[in-house]
């Protein structure tokens, strides 16, 4: 509600920024096109919920860079108002590629009470009025995906021998999940345990609190899936994206079926084919060990290693396992986690 009431204030601020930096509007348009070319709106016939990262959010990031960047106690514009649109776009992309929004709060100026915004979960970019968080509701995996795309684009822009214009602005390949992710999974989740929280069940207080925080039970489940998989597969993946299916008649459908569709996309890392995933030592890290056992259940086992240490681990194959089977380790891990926790 507050953000809606501030639309005129934000519009005025962006207009003033465009007056000070004549190429600001063109650079913002380039950022919106760039984002649109990397936004997945449907998978096959399955429509997806709209992403929380918008062209407006990226325009505000660009304005922050041009006018009053304030991060880590350092203030001052990071991009010159005399730059042309391409230079501003490139500077914004390089910032998005390097900055971790999940761990670095940003604000316009110095008026915002960051202790208030710091108490919020998720990324923080306080608007010029010091009243709202522009990135409120954006999930961590969405920001991770944004940074991954920005890193690839920064490489393209700095590769002088390549014709990068079509790759950056014209190609819609990254809206295709087969080009965007290494593995794609379709999940049909039972929503009953989360919906039961609406009716005052004591055992679902946590689920109800999550629904209130995220504004919708589907978004709460989406966040839970992403958090679980990102934590469990931190070594094996660079990105775990969880898209929620869009359903215009959600309320009617959910009452009848109690189910909802999610699509998980995974970008693997260099460690995706590791046969053994090491966990903590039960003696040195008892709390971490308990969490590891809760996460992996009977897949977690004690192993003694060559250096004499004894640690929990999950084992996914023998040394003689062929490469084509090793490529299925991450899908097997993900399938196990989803069966165990959902």
XYZ file of C-alpha atoms in Angstrom:
342
model
C 0.000 0.000 0.000
C 2.791 2.419 0.910
C 4.672 1.672 -2.314
C 1.520 2.379 -4.338
C 1.077 5.718 -2.587
C 4.677 6.644 -3.469
C 4.399 6.052 -7.219
C 4.234 9.799 -7.938
C 7.228 10.437 -5.649
C 9.263 7.759 -7.418
C 8.219 9.061 -10.826
C 9.328 12.554 -9.871
C 12.678 11.282 -8.602
C 13.324 9.334 -11.820
C 12.293 12.354 -13.908
C 14.783 14.517 -11.994
C 17.453 11.869 -12.530
C 16.743 11.922 -16.265
C 17.087 15.705 -16.233
C 20.521 15.435 -14.605
C 21.671 12.510 -16.745
C 20.352 12.850 -20.297
C 21.092 9.202 -21.210
C 19.466 7.762 -18.067
C 16.143 6.952 -19.763
C 17.807 5.101 -22.642
C 20.008 3.123 -20.262
C 16.973 2.188 -18.150
C 15.191 1.009 -21.305
C 18.199 -1.193 -22.173
C 18.086 -2.716 -18.694
C 14.366 -3.483 -19.044
C 14.912 -5.156 -22.418
C 17.839 -7.126 -20.998
C 15.734 -8.333 -18.065
C 12.791 -9.239 -20.291
C 15.028 -11.425 -22.467
C 15.909 -13.459 -19.382
C 12.480 -13.825 -17.792
C 10.726 -17.187 -18.024
C 6.964 -16.627 -18.295
C 5.815 -20.140 -19.175
C 7.167 -23.672 -19.431
C 5.350 -25.593 -22.140
C 1.656 -24.984 -21.488
C 2.291 -24.098 -17.844
C 2.013 -20.374 -17.130
C 4.236 -19.111 -14.317
C 3.755 -16.463 -11.663
C 5.243 -13.101 -12.596
C 8.769 -12.538 -11.230
C 9.221 -10.142 -8.317
C 12.201 -8.419 -9.979
C 10.806 -5.772 -12.329
C 12.088 -3.195 -14.748
C 11.192 -0.579 -12.149
C 13.510 -2.207 -9.588
C 16.427 -2.192 -12.053
C 15.647 1.426 -12.977
C 15.874 2.352 -9.285
C 19.200 0.510 -9.021
C 20.489 2.539 -11.977
C 19.240 5.765 -10.356
C 21.012 4.748 -7.142
C 24.263 4.279 -9.064
C 23.922 7.615 -10.860
C 22.761 9.881 -8.052
C 23.339 8.895 -4.467
C 24.923 5.494 -4.045
C 25.353 4.663 -0.357
C 26.771 1.308 0.669
C 29.068 0.265 3.496
C 29.382 3.836 4.711
C 30.614 5.065 1.305
C 28.459 7.681 -0.415
C 28.597 9.305 -3.836
C 27.578 8.484 -7.373
C 29.257 5.432 -8.898
C 28.346 6.220 -12.498
C 28.948 9.610 -14.095
C 25.952 11.532 -15.433
C 28.041 12.348 -18.519
C 28.138 8.688 -19.616
C 26.210 7.567 -22.672
C 23.456 4.929 -22.480
C 25.744 2.011 -23.347
C 28.288 3.017 -20.690
C 25.550 3.391 -18.057
C 24.085 0.016 -19.012
C 27.499 -1.650 -18.840
C 28.233 -0.036 -15.469
C 24.898 -1.238 -14.081
C 25.498 -4.774 -15.372
C 28.954 -4.900 -13.801
C 27.458 -3.748 -10.495
C 24.707 -6.389 -10.676
C 27.333 -9.023 -11.461
C 29.432 -8.145 -8.420
C 26.937 -7.106 -5.733
C 25.207 -9.664 -3.511
C 21.849 -8.094 -2.671
C 21.122 -10.886 -0.204
C 23.934 -9.681 2.068
C 24.404 -6.007 1.229
C 21.667 -3.472 2.066
C 21.517 -0.308 -0.075
C 19.844 3.046 0.455
C 19.385 6.384 -1.282
C 21.121 9.031 0.799
C 21.517 8.608 4.550
C 18.025 9.359 5.927
C 16.716 5.797 6.237
C 16.661 4.028 9.583
C 18.523 0.914 8.464
C 17.862 -0.851 11.775
C 14.197 -1.037 10.738
C 14.877 -2.283 7.230
C 17.675 -4.544 8.434
C 15.127 -6.468 10.504
C 13.356 -7.498 7.294
C 14.263 -10.787 5.681
C 15.668 -10.670 2.162
C 17.334 -7.971 0.085
C 17.055 -4.274 0.924
C 17.126 -1.225 -1.357
C 15.528 1.683 0.510
C 13.800 4.157 -1.812
C 14.601 7.937 -1.939
C 11.789 8.743 0.520
C 13.334 6.314 3.055
C 9.891 4.729 3.413
C 9.842 1.444 1.479
C 12.114 -1.360 0.390
C 12.105 -1.499 -3.423
C 13.198 -5.170 -3.318
C 10.594 -6.299 -0.786
C 9.228 -9.722 -1.695
C 12.045 -10.597 -4.098
C 13.252 -14.094 -3.249
C 16.979 -14.844 -2.771
C 17.091 -17.250 -5.728
C 15.723 -14.528 -8.024
C 18.593 -12.247 -7.057
C 21.070 -15.111 -7.493
C 19.678 -15.673 -11.000
C 19.943 -11.942 -11.743
C 23.592 -11.918 -10.677
C 24.360 -15.048 -12.735
C 22.848 -13.456 -15.853
C 24.711 -10.203 -15.189
C 28.021 -12.060 -14.851
C 27.529 -13.731 -18.235
C 26.472 -10.443 -19.828
C 29.510 -8.669 -18.369
C 31.726 -11.286 -20.026
C 29.924 -10.753 -23.338
C 30.247 -6.978 -23.118
C 33.971 -7.176 -22.383
C 34.663 -9.655 -25.199
C 35.597 -7.140 -27.884
C 36.004 -9.672 -30.676
C 32.441 -10.957 -30.367
C 29.265 -9.442 -31.737
C 27.614 -9.267 -28.333
C 24.649 -7.057 -29.238
C 22.420 -9.924 -30.383
C 23.393 -12.108 -27.408
C 22.644 -9.337 -24.923
C 19.523 -7.712 -26.376
C 17.993 -9.798 -29.166
C 18.269 -13.438 -28.183
C 15.269 -14.810 -26.323
C 17.005 -18.167 -25.731
C 17.182 -17.588 -21.977
C 13.398 -17.528 -21.754
C 13.579 -21.218 -22.772
C 14.211 -23.418 -19.742
C 16.149 -25.977 -21.796
C 18.714 -23.271 -22.570
C 18.524 -21.591 -19.184
C 19.005 -24.593 -16.866
C 20.996 -27.846 -16.805
C 18.143 -29.771 -15.167
C 14.415 -29.000 -14.987
C 11.895 -30.683 -12.667
C 8.124 -30.363 -12.456
C 6.696 -30.728 -8.952
C 3.075 -31.297 -8.007
C 3.039 -30.336 -4.330
C 0.359 -31.200 -1.796
C -0.648 -27.845 -0.322
C -2.894 -29.263 2.406
C -0.351 -28.937 5.280
C 0.172 -25.263 4.425
C -3.488 -24.449 3.872
C -4.408 -26.131 7.164
C -2.557 -23.295 8.903
C -5.384 -20.970 7.870
C -7.788 -22.828 10.132
C -5.834 -22.438 13.371
C -4.104 -25.812 13.609
C -1.392 -25.449 16.267
C 1.014 -27.743 14.427
C 0.951 -25.324 11.455
C 1.775 -22.078 13.249
C 5.134 -21.924 11.454
C 3.482 -22.442 8.077
C 0.925 -19.725 8.830
C 3.691 -17.300 9.837
C 5.520 -18.066 6.570
C 2.325 -17.432 4.589
C 1.825 -14.075 6.293
C 5.465 -13.086 5.658
C 5.338 -13.951 1.952
C 1.738 -12.874 1.354
C 0.516 -16.125 -0.183
C 0.775 -19.837 0.726
C 2.130 -20.702 -2.736
C 4.907 -18.118 -2.408
C 5.701 -19.448 1.084
C 6.064 -22.993 -0.268
C 8.083 -21.684 -3.213
C 10.482 -19.993 -0.791
C 10.726 -23.117 1.360
C 11.579 -25.341 -1.623
C 14.251 -22.915 -2.842
C 15.783 -22.507 0.617
C 15.914 -26.257 1.238
C 17.450 -27.162 -2.129
C 19.894 -24.233 -2.172
C 21.205 -25.222 1.261
C 21.423 -28.943 0.585
C 22.949 -28.581 -2.899
C 25.217 -25.600 -2.219
C 28.326 -27.417 -3.499
C 26.676 -29.020 -6.515
C 24.774 -26.008 -7.886
C 25.336 -22.410 -8.882
C 21.601 -21.692 -8.935
C 18.386 -23.359 -7.820
C 15.395 -21.487 -9.276
C 11.853 -22.338 -8.190
C 9.058 -21.063 -10.432
C 5.477 -21.268 -9.208
C 2.713 -22.070 -11.638
C 0.169 -19.303 -12.173
C -3.486 -20.189 -11.786
C -6.116 -17.497 -12.193
C -8.654 -19.619 -10.318
C -6.257 -20.593 -7.557
C -8.717 -20.361 -4.678
C -11.329 -22.573 -6.352
C -8.772 -25.048 -7.644
C -6.910 -25.349 -4.367
C -10.122 -26.130 -2.497
C -10.829 -28.971 -4.919
C -7.346 -30.469 -5.460
C -5.156 -29.185 -2.597
C -2.223 -29.261 -5.040
C -0.063 -26.739 -6.909
C 2.596 -26.996 -9.634
C 6.153 -25.747 -9.203
C 9.021 -25.920 -11.700
C 12.594 -26.204 -10.410
C 15.505 -25.213 -12.646
C 19.072 -26.083 -11.662
C 22.382 -24.696 -12.926
C 25.114 -27.091 -11.824
C 28.631 -26.307 -10.624
C 31.983 -28.007 -11.235
C 31.275 -30.254 -8.209
C 27.979 -31.601 -9.576
C 29.428 -35.071 -10.190
C 31.047 -35.580 -6.793
C 30.363 -39.074 -5.505
C 30.578 -38.128 -1.824
C 29.055 -35.017 -0.305
C 30.855 -34.230 2.950
C 28.982 -33.096 6.020
C 30.054 -31.937 9.495
C 31.839 -33.890 12.204
C 29.396 -35.083 14.921
C 32.008 -34.493 17.642
C 33.238 -31.050 16.557
C 29.920 -29.721 15.205
C 27.042 -31.512 16.974
C 24.355 -28.971 16.042
C 25.381 -28.926 12.371
C 25.503 -32.721 12.407
C 21.942 -32.903 13.747
C 20.747 -30.559 10.994
C 22.578 -32.654 8.394
C 20.844 -35.823 9.622
C 17.481 -34.047 9.563
C 18.158 -32.906 6.023
C 19.332 -36.227 4.594
C 17.731 -38.823 6.878
C 18.999 -42.359 6.264
C 21.236 -41.161 3.412
C 23.536 -39.574 6.002
C 26.209 -41.996 7.214
C 29.422 -41.787 9.232
C 32.632 -42.155 7.233
C 36.285 -42.255 8.203
C 38.557 -40.468 5.743
C 42.246 -40.806 4.925
C 43.240 -37.913 7.147
C 41.712 -39.769 10.108
C 38.674 -37.511 10.449
C 35.194 -38.944 10.988
C 32.416 -37.001 9.298
C 28.863 -37.411 8.169
C 28.472 -37.807 4.420
C 26.083 -38.857 1.696
C 27.395 -41.317 -0.890
C 25.976 -41.367 -4.427
C 28.091 -43.941 -6.234
C 31.387 -45.807 -6.530
C 34.578 -44.680 -8.252
C 33.815 -46.902 -11.253
C 30.513 -45.122 -11.955
C 30.389 -44.067 -15.656
C 30.074 -40.388 -16.566
C 26.512 -40.691 -17.869
C 25.413 -41.984 -14.460
C 27.414 -39.323 -12.630
C 25.441 -36.710 -14.585
C 22.330 -37.969 -12.776
C 23.706 -37.449 -9.258
C 22.156 -33.987 -8.813
C 18.707 -35.124 -10.067
C 18.881 -38.094 -7.664
C 19.807 -35.827 -4.759
C 17.032 -33.387 -5.583
C 14.435 -36.151 -5.966
C 15.422 -37.626 -2.589
C 15.140 -34.253 -0.830
C 11.724 -33.518 -2.307
C 10.346 -36.951 -1.410
C 11.650 -36.608 2.132
C 10.517 -33.061 2.867
C 7.444 -32.588 0.650
